[in-house]
Amino acid sequence: MDLKEIIEFLHATARSLGAEVTSPWFYLQFGLILTAGGIAWASEASIRARVDMTSLAMRWPVALRRFAHVLVGSTSTVVFAILVIVERFVMVHSTWPSRSYLLAVSAKLAVAWLVIRLVTSVIRNEFIVRLVSLSAWLVAALSVIGQLEPTLQLLDSDSVSIVLGGLRLTPLVLIKLGALLILALWLTNIASNFIESRINRSADLTPSIQVLLVKMIRMGLLTVAVIVALGAVGINLSALAVFSGAVGVGIGIGLQKIVANFISGIILLADKSVKPGDLVTIGDSSGRISAMKTRYISVAAGDGREFLIPNEDLVTQKVVNWTYTDKNTLVKVLFSTNYDADPRLVCKLAIEIAAAAPRAIKNKPPNCILTEFAEAGMKFSLTFWIADPDGMDNVKSEVMLALWDAFKREGIRVPYPVREIRVRGGALPVEQVVEVSG
């Protein structure tokens, strides 16, 4: 279809619409349609006020519940379609069928919209539901008024096409490609979610291997979906080879960090240096790995915060993995006493307290050593093992509180700093001397 044919098509359409609008039967049909719309709106409002779908469909299956919600939400469409069909039937038997053409079109469009809404009720993504519903209804509307084929020819004509090398792009090709990509990606998401659930239930695979398999399957399905969609609309992949070099350079420069993080994520999953559930320290961030994504890992700090750390940082920076090969963790508690205390008694009390800690490992006895004769007093180091590093600070706090109670009971004093202020008098400055007493 060239430009001249497009102009003639538009002129013919305008003349047809002008003849229809000047007919008195057009205004009669328009009034009947408005009346049916008002009754349909009032009926839906009445049904919504009387029917509580939340309590009525509470025990229904999820798919049936969504179908019922859509059906109740489309009450106005159902009532409108029924009323317009009745009006069309009455007018066909009362006068010429051509005088009720607008009613027939309205009834078909209402029924098409109702069917589309019921079919798309299985889709959970609201944006995709609206996009698919409007696109399908637009196609149905063009088909009802007999303009679908001319519109397709217009969208696929040479006057609106773009030729890039051996690739010919038209609005129709782009629309088909978009629709097929949405359908292919939706089916890919369903398939990948199903496969992921089966993989995660497998007890023979480690968490890192599970994540690696899921990512590889998702990327493979996504690649297949794009290739199939391109081939379905007639785009030859070899035609894109002309642009592959420039596009590759652009992607390499603009997305080098994303690519680096993606490759780093594959490396982390392959070498199993970190995996979901590990307790790690990366720089100033500490917590348990809750998820490993394509670009980053999520580290839950335990206080409600989650650190999103790029995969590249885990490959290039120092990472402390508290649970890499063994979850057993050595806890060290440093404390001091004055010189009046018996160091052997202090070590004995500390070892007994550490051994009595609920989370202390029984087959690895605690140890307490005297590390230094300092100016303020004697310094000790108490070490003991726990089975899991999670909550290590709480364990240290419990042991230190128990030490404090034991020192109070045995009369052992802990040195602390005391500030002594001496005033020499007159206009002389105040001299502050800090001393430490036991």
mmCIF file with all atom_site columns, C-alpha atoms in Angstrom, residues 32-206:
data_model
loop_
_atom_site.group_PDB
_atom_site.id
_atom_site.type_symbol
_atom_site.label_atom_id
_atom_site.label_alt_id
_atom_site.label_comp_id
_atom_site.label_asym_id
_atom_site.label_entity_id
_atom_site.label_seq_id
_atom_site.pdbx_PDB_ins_code
_atom_site.Cartn_x
_atom_site.Cartn_y
_atom_site.Cartn_z
_atom_site.occupancy
_atom_site.B_iso_or_equiv
_atom_site.pdbx_formal_charge
_atom_site.auth_seq_id
_atom_site.auth_comp_id
_atom_site.auth_asym_id
_atom_site.auth_atom_id
_atom_site.pdbx_PDB_model_num
ATOM 1   C CA . LEU A 1 32  ? -29.883 3.159   23.424 1.00 0.00 ? 32  LEU A CA 1
ATOM 2   C CA . ILE A 1 33  ? -26.197 2.486   24.023 1.00 0.00 ? 33  ILE A CA 1
ATOM 3   C CA . LEU A 1 34  ? -26.024 5.258   26.644 1.00 0.00 ? 34  LEU A CA 1
ATOM 4   C CA . THR A 1 35  ? -29.143 3.874   28.346 1.00 0.00 ? 35  THR A CA 1
ATOM 5   C CA . ALA A 1 36  ? -27.668 0.374   28.416 1.00 0.00 ? 36  ALA A CA 1
ATOM 6   C CA . GLY A 1 37  ? -24.421 1.779   29.820 1.00 0.00 ? 37  GLY A CA 1
ATOM 7   C CA . GLY A 1 38  ? -26.242 3.598   32.642 1.00 0.00 ? 38  GLY A CA 1
ATOM 8   C CA . ILE A 1 39  ? -28.233 0.510   33.604 1.00 0.00 ? 39  ILE A CA 1
ATOM 9   C CA . ALA A 1 40  ? -25.069 -1.625  33.493 1.00 0.00 ? 40  ALA A CA 1
ATOM 10  C CA . TRP A 1 41  ? -23.191 0.806   35.737 1.00 0.00 ? 41  TRP A CA 1
ATOM 11  C CA . ALA A 1 42  ? -26.039 0.875   38.269 1.00 0.00 ? 42  ALA A CA 1
ATOM 12  C CA . SER A 1 43  ? -26.272 -2.935  38.227 1.00 0.00 ? 43  SER A CA 1
ATOM 13  C CA . GLU A 1 44  ? -22.566 -3.346  38.943 1.00 0.00 ? 44  GLU A CA 1
ATOM 14  C CA . ALA A 1 45  ? -22.721 -0.863  41.830 1.00 0.00 ? 45  ALA A CA 1
ATOM 15  C CA . SER A 1 46  ? -25.703 -2.749  43.308 1.00 0.00 ? 46  SER A CA 1
ATOM 16  C CA . ILE A 1 47  ? -24.024 -6.159  42.993 1.00 0.00 ? 47  ILE A CA 1
ATOM 17  C CA . ARG A 1 48  ? -20.745 -4.922  44.471 1.00 0.00 ? 48  ARG A CA 1
ATOM 18  C CA . ALA A 1 49  ? -22.645 -3.560  47.482 1.00 0.00 ? 49  ALA A CA 1
ATOM 19  C CA . ARG A 1 50  ? -24.501 -6.829  48.049 1.00 0.00 ? 50  ARG A CA 1
ATOM 20  C CA . VAL A 1 51  ? -21.812 -9.446  47.266 1.00 0.00 ? 51  VAL A CA 1
ATOM 21  C CA . ASP A 1 52  ? -18.676 -9.835  49.399 1.00 0.00 ? 52  ASP A CA 1
ATOM 22  C CA . MET A 1 53  ? -16.313 -11.855 47.220 1.00 0.00 ? 53  MET A CA 1
ATOM 23  C CA . THR A 1 54  ? -13.598 -11.980 49.892 1.00 0.00 ? 54  THR A CA 1
ATOM 24  C CA . SER A 1 55  ? -15.696 -14.090 52.250 1.00 0.00 ? 55  SER A CA 1
ATOM 25  C CA . LEU A 1 56  ? -17.636 -15.900 49.524 1.00 0.00 ? 56  LEU A CA 1
ATOM 26  C CA . ALA A 1 57  ? -14.609 -17.204 47.617 1.00 0.00 ? 57  ALA A CA 1
ATOM 27  C CA . MET A 1 58  ? -12.268 -17.629 50.581 1.00 0.00 ? 58  MET A CA 1
ATOM 28  C CA . ARG A 1 59  ? -12.063 -21.438 50.296 1.00 0.00 ? 59  ARG A CA 1
ATOM 29  C CA . TRP A 1 60  ? -12.044 -21.577 46.502 1.00 0.00 ? 60  TRP A CA 1
ATOM 30  C CA . PRO A 1 61  ? -8.888  -22.437 44.509 1.00 0.00 ? 61  PRO A CA 1
ATOM 31  C CA . VAL A 1 62  ? -6.714  -19.464 43.595 1.00 0.00 ? 62  VAL A CA 1
ATOM 32  C CA . ALA A 1 63  ? -7.462  -19.667 39.850 1.00 0.00 ? 63  ALA A CA 1
ATOM 33  C CA . LEU A 1 64  ? -11.229 -19.944 40.410 1.00 0.00 ? 64  LEU A CA 1
ATOM 34  C CA . ARG A 1 65  ? -11.086 -17.097 42.939 1.00 0.00 ? 65  ARG A CA 1
ATOM 35  C CA . ARG A 1 66  ? -9.360  -14.778 40.461 1.00 0.00 ? 66  ARG A CA 1
ATOM 36  C CA . PHE A 1 67  ? -11.851 -15.802 37.749 1.00 0.00 ? 67  PHE A CA 1
ATOM 37  C CA . ALA A 1 68  ? -14.768 -14.995 40.065 1.00 0.00 ? 68  ALA A CA 1
ATOM 38  C CA . HIS A 1 69  ? -13.272 -11.619 41.012 1.00 0.00 ? 69  HIS A CA 1
ATOM 39  C CA . VAL A 1 70  ? -12.840 -10.700 37.349 1.00 0.00 ? 70  VAL A CA 1
ATOM 40  C CA . LEU A 1 71  ? -16.374 -11.873 36.550 1.00 0.00 ? 71  LEU A CA 1
ATOM 41  C CA . VAL A 1 72  ? -17.891 -9.808  39.361 1.00 0.00 ? 72  VAL A CA 1
ATOM 42  C CA . GLY A 1 73  ? -15.702 -6.852  38.390 1.00 0.00 ? 73  GLY A CA 1
ATOM 43  C CA . SER A 1 74  ? -17.000 -7.151  34.814 1.00 0.00 ? 74  SER A CA 1
ATOM 44  C CA . THR A 1 75  ? -20.672 -7.157  35.816 1.00 0.00 ? 75  THR A CA 1
ATOM 45  C CA . SER A 1 76  ? -21.279 -3.900  33.983 1.00 0.00 ? 76  SER A CA 1
ATOM 46  C CA . THR A 1 77  ? -19.806 -5.380  30.789 1.00 0.00 ? 77  THR A CA 1
ATOM 47  C CA . VAL A 1 78  ? -22.030 -8.480  31.059 1.00 0.00 ? 78  VAL A CA 1
ATOM 48  C CA . VAL A 1 79  ? -25.192 -6.431  31.665 1.00 0.00 ? 79  VAL A CA 1
ATOM 49  C CA . PHE A 1 80  ? -24.278 -3.977  28.914 1.00 0.00 ? 80  PHE A CA 1
ATOM 50  C CA . ALA A 1 81  ? -23.666 -6.764  26.384 1.00 0.00 ? 81  ALA A CA 1
ATOM 51  C CA . ILE A 1 82  ? -26.987 -8.464  27.248 1.00 0.00 ? 82  ILE A CA 1
ATOM 52  C CA . LEU A 1 83  ? -28.982 -5.224  26.975 1.00 0.00 ? 83  LEU A CA 1
ATOM 53  C CA . VAL A 1 84  ? -27.382 -4.197  23.683 1.00 0.00 ? 84  VAL A CA 1
ATOM 54  C CA . ILE A 1 85  ? -27.949 -7.668  22.204 1.00 0.00 ? 85  ILE A CA 1
ATOM 55  C CA . VAL A 1 86  ? -31.641 -7.450  23.187 1.00 0.00 ? 86  VAL A CA 1
ATOM 56  C CA . GLU A 1 87  ? -31.891 -3.973  21.674 1.00 0.00 ? 87  GLU A CA 1
ATOM 57  C CA . ARG A 1 88  ? -30.212 -5.195  18.504 1.00 0.00 ? 88  ARG A CA 1
ATOM 58  C CA . PHE A 1 89  ? -32.619 -8.158  18.291 1.00 0.00 ? 89  PHE A CA 1
ATOM 59  C CA . VAL A 1 90  ? -35.643 -5.893  18.681 1.00 0.00 ? 90  VAL A CA 1
ATOM 60  C CA . MET A 1 91  ? -34.423 -3.419  16.045 1.00 0.00 ? 91  MET A CA 1
ATOM 61  C CA . VAL A 1 92  ? -33.552 -6.159  13.542 1.00 0.00 ? 92  VAL A CA 1
ATOM 62  C CA . HIS A 1 93  ? -37.102 -7.473  13.729 1.00 0.00 ? 93  HIS A CA 1
ATOM 63  C CA . SER A 1 94  ? -38.611 -3.958  13.696 1.00 0.00 ? 94  SER A CA 1
ATOM 64  C CA . THR A 1 95  ? -36.714 -2.273  10.875 1.00 0.00 ? 95  THR A CA 1
ATOM 65  C CA . TRP A 1 96  ? -33.815 -2.770  8.463  1.00 0.00 ? 96  TRP A CA 1
ATOM 66  C CA . PRO A 1 97  ? -30.745 -4.558  9.961  1.00 0.00 ? 97  PRO A CA 1
ATOM 67  C CA . SER A 1 98  ? -28.485 -1.766  8.656  1.00 0.00 ? 98  SER A CA 1
ATOM 68  C CA . ARG A 1 99  ? -30.187 0.676   11.022 1.00 0.00 ? 99  ARG A CA 1
ATOM 69  C CA . SER A 1 100 ? -28.858 -1.229  14.067 1.00 0.00 ? 100 SER A CA 1
ATOM 70  C CA . TYR A 1 101 ? -25.253 -1.561  12.876 1.00 0.00 ? 101 TYR A CA 1
ATOM 71  C CA . LEU A 1 102 ? -23.866 0.531   15.750 1.00 0.00 ? 102 LEU A CA 1
ATOM 72  C CA . LEU A 1 103 ? -25.664 -1.703  18.288 1.00 0.00 ? 103 LEU A CA 1
ATOM 73  C CA . ALA A 1 104 ? -24.167 -4.812  16.686 1.00 0.00 ? 104 ALA A CA 1
ATOM 74  C CA . VAL A 1 105 ? -20.675 -3.329  16.851 1.00 0.00 ? 105 VAL A CA 1
ATOM 75  C CA . SER A 1 106 ? -21.118 -2.309  20.506 1.00 0.00 ? 106 SER A CA 1
ATOM 76  C CA . ALA A 1 107 ? -22.400 -5.774  21.467 1.00 0.00 ? 107 ALA A CA 1
ATOM 77  C CA . LYS A 1 108 ? -19.466 -7.510  19.745 1.00 0.00 ? 108 LYS A CA 1
ATOM 78  C CA . LEU A 1 109 ? -16.941 -5.181  21.372 1.00 0.00 ? 109 LEU A CA 1
ATOM 79  C CA . ALA A 1 110 ? -18.480 -5.738  24.820 1.00 0.00 ? 110 ALA A CA 1
ATOM 80  C CA . VAL A 1 111 ? -18.440 -9.522  24.401 1.00 0.00 ? 111 VAL A CA 1
ATOM 81  C CA . ALA A 1 112 ? -14.853 -9.392  23.119 1.00 0.00 ? 112 ALA A CA 1
ATOM 82  C CA . TRP A 1 113 ? -13.755 -7.330  26.129 1.00 0.00 ? 113 TRP A CA 1
ATOM 83  C CA . LEU A 1 114 ? -15.486 -9.742  28.523 1.00 0.00 ? 114 LEU A CA 1
ATOM 84  C CA . VAL A 1 115 ? -13.826 -12.780 26.953 1.00 0.00 ? 115 VAL A CA 1
ATOM 85  C CA . ILE A 1 116 ? -10.417 -11.079 26.988 1.00 0.00 ? 116 ILE A CA 1
ATOM 86  C CA . ARG A 1 117 ? -10.727 -10.139 30.663 1.00 0.00 ? 117 ARG A CA 1
ATOM 87  C CA . LEU A 1 118 ? -11.734 -13.680 31.626 1.00 0.00 ? 118 LEU A CA 1
ATOM 88  C CA . VAL A 1 119 ? -8.882  -15.216 29.642 1.00 0.00 ? 119 VAL A CA 1
ATOM 89  C CA . THR A 1 120 ? -6.278  -12.846 31.098 1.00 0.00 ? 120 THR A CA 1
ATOM 90  C CA . SER A 1 121 ? -7.461  -13.565 34.658 1.00 0.00 ? 121 SER A CA 1
ATOM 91  C CA . VAL A 1 122 ? -4.812  -16.313 34.835 1.00 0.00 ? 122 VAL A CA 1
ATOM 92  C CA . ILE A 1 123 ? -2.053  -13.669 34.536 1.00 0.00 ? 123 ILE A CA 1
ATOM 93  C CA . ARG A 1 124 ? -0.945  -12.171 37.861 1.00 0.00 ? 124 ARG A CA 1
ATOM 94  C CA . ASN A 1 125 ? 1.102   -9.242  36.561 1.00 0.00 ? 125 ASN A CA 1
ATOM 95  C CA . GLU A 1 126 ? -1.307  -6.301  36.402 1.00 0.00 ? 126 GLU A CA 1
ATOM 96  C CA . PHE A 1 127 ? 0.734   -4.391  33.812 1.00 0.00 ? 127 PHE A CA 1
ATOM 97  C CA . ILE A 1 128 ? 0.843   -7.369  31.441 1.00 0.00 ? 128 ILE A CA 1
ATOM 98  C CA . VAL A 1 129 ? -2.901  -7.915  31.963 1.00 0.00 ? 129 VAL A CA 1
ATOM 99  C CA . ARG A 1 130 ? -3.679  -4.361  30.917 1.00 0.00 ? 130 ARG A CA 1
ATOM 100 C CA . LEU A 1 131 ? -1.272  -4.430  27.971 1.00 0.00 ? 131 LEU A CA 1
ATOM 101 C CA . VAL A 1 132 ? -2.580  -7.751  26.644 1.00 0.00 ? 132 VAL A CA 1
ATOM 102 C CA . SER A 1 133 ? -6.219  -6.802  27.237 1.00 0.00 ? 133 SER A CA 1
ATOM 103 C CA . LEU A 1 134 ? -6.002  -3.460  25.433 1.00 0.00 ? 134 LEU A CA 1
ATOM 104 C CA . SER A 1 135 ? -3.968  -4.895  22.535 1.00 0.00 ? 135 SER A CA 1
ATOM 105 C CA . ALA A 1 136 ? -6.334  -7.842  22.035 1.00 0.00 ? 136 ALA A CA 1
ATOM 106 C CA . TRP A 1 137 ? -9.389  -5.602  22.296 1.00 0.00 ? 137 TRP A CA 1
ATOM 107 C CA . LEU A 1 138 ? -7.949  -3.191  19.729 1.00 0.00 ? 138 LEU A CA 1
ATOM 108 C CA . VAL A 1 139 ? -7.407  -6.071  17.294 1.00 0.00 ? 139 VAL A CA 1
ATOM 109 C CA . ALA A 1 140 ? -10.944 -7.313  17.963 1.00 0.00 ? 140 ALA A CA 1
ATOM 110 C CA . ALA A 1 141 ? -12.354 -3.808  17.378 1.00 0.00 ? 141 ALA A CA 1
ATOM 111 C CA . LEU A 1 142 ? -10.577 -3.463  14.049 1.00 0.00 ? 142 LEU A CA 1
ATOM 112 C CA . SER A 1 143 ? -11.828 -6.894  13.046 1.00 0.00 ? 143 SER A CA 1
ATOM 113 C CA . VAL A 1 144 ? -15.433 -6.073  14.052 1.00 0.00 ? 144 VAL A CA 1
ATOM 114 C CA . ILE A 1 145 ? -15.550 -2.905  11.956 1.00 0.00 ? 145 ILE A CA 1
ATOM 115 C CA . GLY A 1 146 ? -13.796 -4.637  9.052  1.00 0.00 ? 146 GLY A CA 1
ATOM 116 C CA . GLN A 1 147 ? -10.623 -2.559  9.144  1.00 0.00 ? 147 GLN A CA 1
ATOM 117 C CA . LEU A 1 148 ? -8.154  -5.129  10.428 1.00 0.00 ? 148 LEU A CA 1
ATOM 118 C CA . GLU A 1 149 ? -6.753  -6.163  7.056  1.00 0.00 ? 149 GLU A CA 1
ATOM 119 C CA . PRO A 1 150 ? -6.351  -2.582  5.712  1.00 0.00 ? 150 PRO A CA 1
ATOM 120 C CA . THR A 1 151 ? -4.685  -1.563  8.975  1.00 0.00 ? 151 THR A CA 1
ATOM 121 C CA . LEU A 1 152 ? -2.243  -4.478  8.772  1.00 0.00 ? 152 LEU A CA 1
ATOM 122 C CA . GLN A 1 153 ? -1.413  -3.564  5.177  1.00 0.00 ? 153 GLN A CA 1
ATOM 123 C CA . LEU A 1 154 ? -0.854  0.042   6.208  1.00 0.00 ? 154 LEU A CA 1
ATOM 124 C CA . LEU A 1 155 ? 1.487   -0.952  9.058  1.00 0.00 ? 155 LEU A CA 1
ATOM 125 C CA . ASP A 1 156 ? 3.425   -3.264  6.741  1.00 0.00 ? 156 ASP A CA 1
ATOM 126 C CA . SER A 1 157 ? 3.657   -0.913  3.762  1.00 0.00 ? 157 SER A CA 1
ATOM 127 C CA . ASP A 1 158 ? 6.919   0.298   2.270  1.00 0.00 ? 158 ASP A CA 1
ATOM 128 C CA . SER A 1 159 ? 6.029   3.927   3.026  1.00 0.00 ? 159 SER A CA 1
ATOM 129 C CA . VAL A 1 160 ? 6.459   3.344   6.776  1.00 0.00 ? 160 VAL A CA 1
ATOM 130 C CA . SER A 1 161 ? 9.282   0.793   6.633  1.00 0.00 ? 161 SER A CA 1
ATOM 131 C CA . ILE A 1 162 ? 12.947  1.216   7.530  1.00 0.00 ? 162 ILE A CA 1
ATOM 132 C CA . VAL A 1 163 ? 15.667  -0.810  5.823  1.00 0.00 ? 163 VAL A CA 1
ATOM 133 C CA . LEU A 1 164 ? 18.904  -1.362  7.759  1.00 0.00 ? 164 LEU A CA 1
ATOM 134 C CA . GLY A 1 165 ? 21.304  -3.396  5.672  1.00 0.00 ? 165 GLY A CA 1
ATOM 135 C CA . GLY A 1 166 ? 19.428  -6.578  4.865  1.00 0.00 ? 166 GLY A CA 1
ATOM 136 C CA . LEU A 1 167 ? 16.880  -6.002  7.645  1.00 0.00 ? 167 LEU A CA 1
ATOM 137 C CA . ARG A 1 168 ? 13.464  -4.492  6.871  1.00 0.00 ? 168 ARG A CA 1
ATOM 138 C CA . LEU A 1 169 ? 11.603  -3.108  9.846  1.00 0.00 ? 169 LEU A CA 1
ATOM 139 C CA . THR A 1 170 ? 7.972   -1.993  9.811  1.00 0.00 ? 170 THR A CA 1
ATOM 140 C CA . PRO A 1 171 ? 5.552   -1.073  12.614 1.00 0.00 ? 171 PRO A CA 1
ATOM 141 C CA . LEU A 1 172 ? 3.758   -4.394  12.068 1.00 0.00 ? 172 LEU A CA 1
ATOM 142 C CA . VAL A 1 173 ? 7.006   -6.351  12.491 1.00 0.00 ? 173 VAL A CA 1
ATOM 143 C CA . LEU A 1 174 ? 7.829   -4.451  15.689 1.00 0.00 ? 174 LEU A CA 1
ATOM 144 C CA . ILE A 1 175 ? 4.321   -5.022  17.091 1.00 0.00 ? 175 ILE A CA 1
ATOM 145 C CA . LYS A 1 176 ? 4.502   -8.741  16.318 1.00 0.00 ? 176 LYS A CA 1
ATOM 146 C CA . LEU A 1 177 ? 7.986   -8.933  17.823 1.00 0.00 ? 177 LEU A CA 1
ATOM 147 C CA . GLY A 1 178 ? 6.850   -7.167  21.002 1.00 0.00 ? 178 GLY A CA 1
ATOM 148 C CA . ALA A 1 179 ? 3.823   -9.441  21.383 1.00 0.00 ? 179 ALA A CA 1
ATOM 149 C CA . LEU A 1 180 ? 5.861   -12.592 20.797 1.00 0.00 ? 180 LEU A CA 1
ATOM 150 C CA . LEU A 1 181 ? 8.590   -11.440 23.198 1.00 0.00 ? 181 LEU A CA 1
ATOM 151 C CA . ILE A 1 182 ? 6.024   -10.787 25.945 1.00 0.00 ? 182 ILE A CA 1
ATOM 152 C CA . LEU A 1 183 ? 4.465   -14.219 25.381 1.00 0.00 ? 183 LEU A CA 1
ATOM 153 C CA . ALA A 1 184 ? 7.837   -15.961 25.180 1.00 0.00 ? 184 ALA A CA 1
ATOM 154 C CA . LEU A 1 185 ? 9.188   -14.237 28.308 1.00 0.00 ? 185 LEU A CA 1
ATOM 155 C CA . TRP A 1 186 ? 6.009   -15.037 30.221 1.00 0.00 ? 186 TRP A CA 1
ATOM 156 C CA . LEU A 1 187 ? 6.241   -18.720 29.293 1.00 0.00 ? 187 LEU A CA 1
ATOM 157 C CA . THR A 1 188 ? 9.972   -18.661 30.052 1.00 0.00 ? 188 THR A CA 1
ATOM 158 C CA . ASN A 1 189 ? 9.303   -17.240 33.515 1.00 0.00 ? 189 ASN A CA 1
ATOM 159 C CA . ILE A 1 190 ? 6.724   -19.947 34.239 1.00 0.00 ? 190 ILE A CA 1
ATOM 160 C CA . ALA A 1 191 ? 9.058   -22.700 33.046 1.00 0.00 ? 191 ALA A CA 1
ATOM 161 C CA . SER A 1 192 ? 12.084  -21.348 34.937 1.00 0.00 ? 192 SER A CA 1
ATOM 162 C CA . ASN A 1 193 ? 10.088  -20.960 38.163 1.00 0.00 ? 193 ASN A CA 1
ATOM 163 C CA . PHE A 1 194 ? 8.902   -24.560 37.870 1.00 0.00 ? 194 PHE A CA 1
ATOM 164 C CA . ILE A 1 195 ? 12.432  -25.822 37.236 1.00 0.00 ? 195 ILE A CA 1
ATOM 165 C CA . GLU A 1 196 ? 13.787  -23.683 40.105 1.00 0.00 ? 196 GLU A CA 1
ATOM 166 C CA . SER A 1 197 ? 11.272  -25.177 42.544 1.00 0.00 ? 197 SER A CA 1
ATOM 167 C CA . ARG A 1 198 ? 12.305  -28.703 41.504 1.00 0.00 ? 198 ARG A CA 1
ATOM 168 C CA . ILE A 1 199 ? 16.017  -27.886 41.825 1.00 0.00 ? 199 ILE A CA 1
ATOM 169 C CA . ASN A 1 200 ? 15.604  -26.248 45.248 1.00 0.00 ? 200 ASN A CA 1
ATOM 170 C CA . ARG A 1 201 ? 13.842  -29.375 46.525 1.00 0.00 ? 201 ARG A CA 1
ATOM 171 C CA . SER A 1 202 ? 16.790  -31.557 45.545 1.00 0.00 ? 202 SER A CA 1
ATOM 172 C CA . ALA A 1 203 ? 18.797  -32.555 48.617 1.00 0.00 ? 203 ALA A CA 1
ATOM 173 C CA . ASP A 1 204 ? 21.720  -33.845 46.506 1.00 0.00 ? 204 ASP A CA 1
ATOM 174 C CA . LEU A 1 205 ? 22.729  -30.356 45.315 1.00 0.00 ? 205 LEU A CA 1
ATOM 175 C CA . THR A 1 206 ? 24.510  -27.754 47.421 1.00 0.00 ? 206 THR A CA 1
#
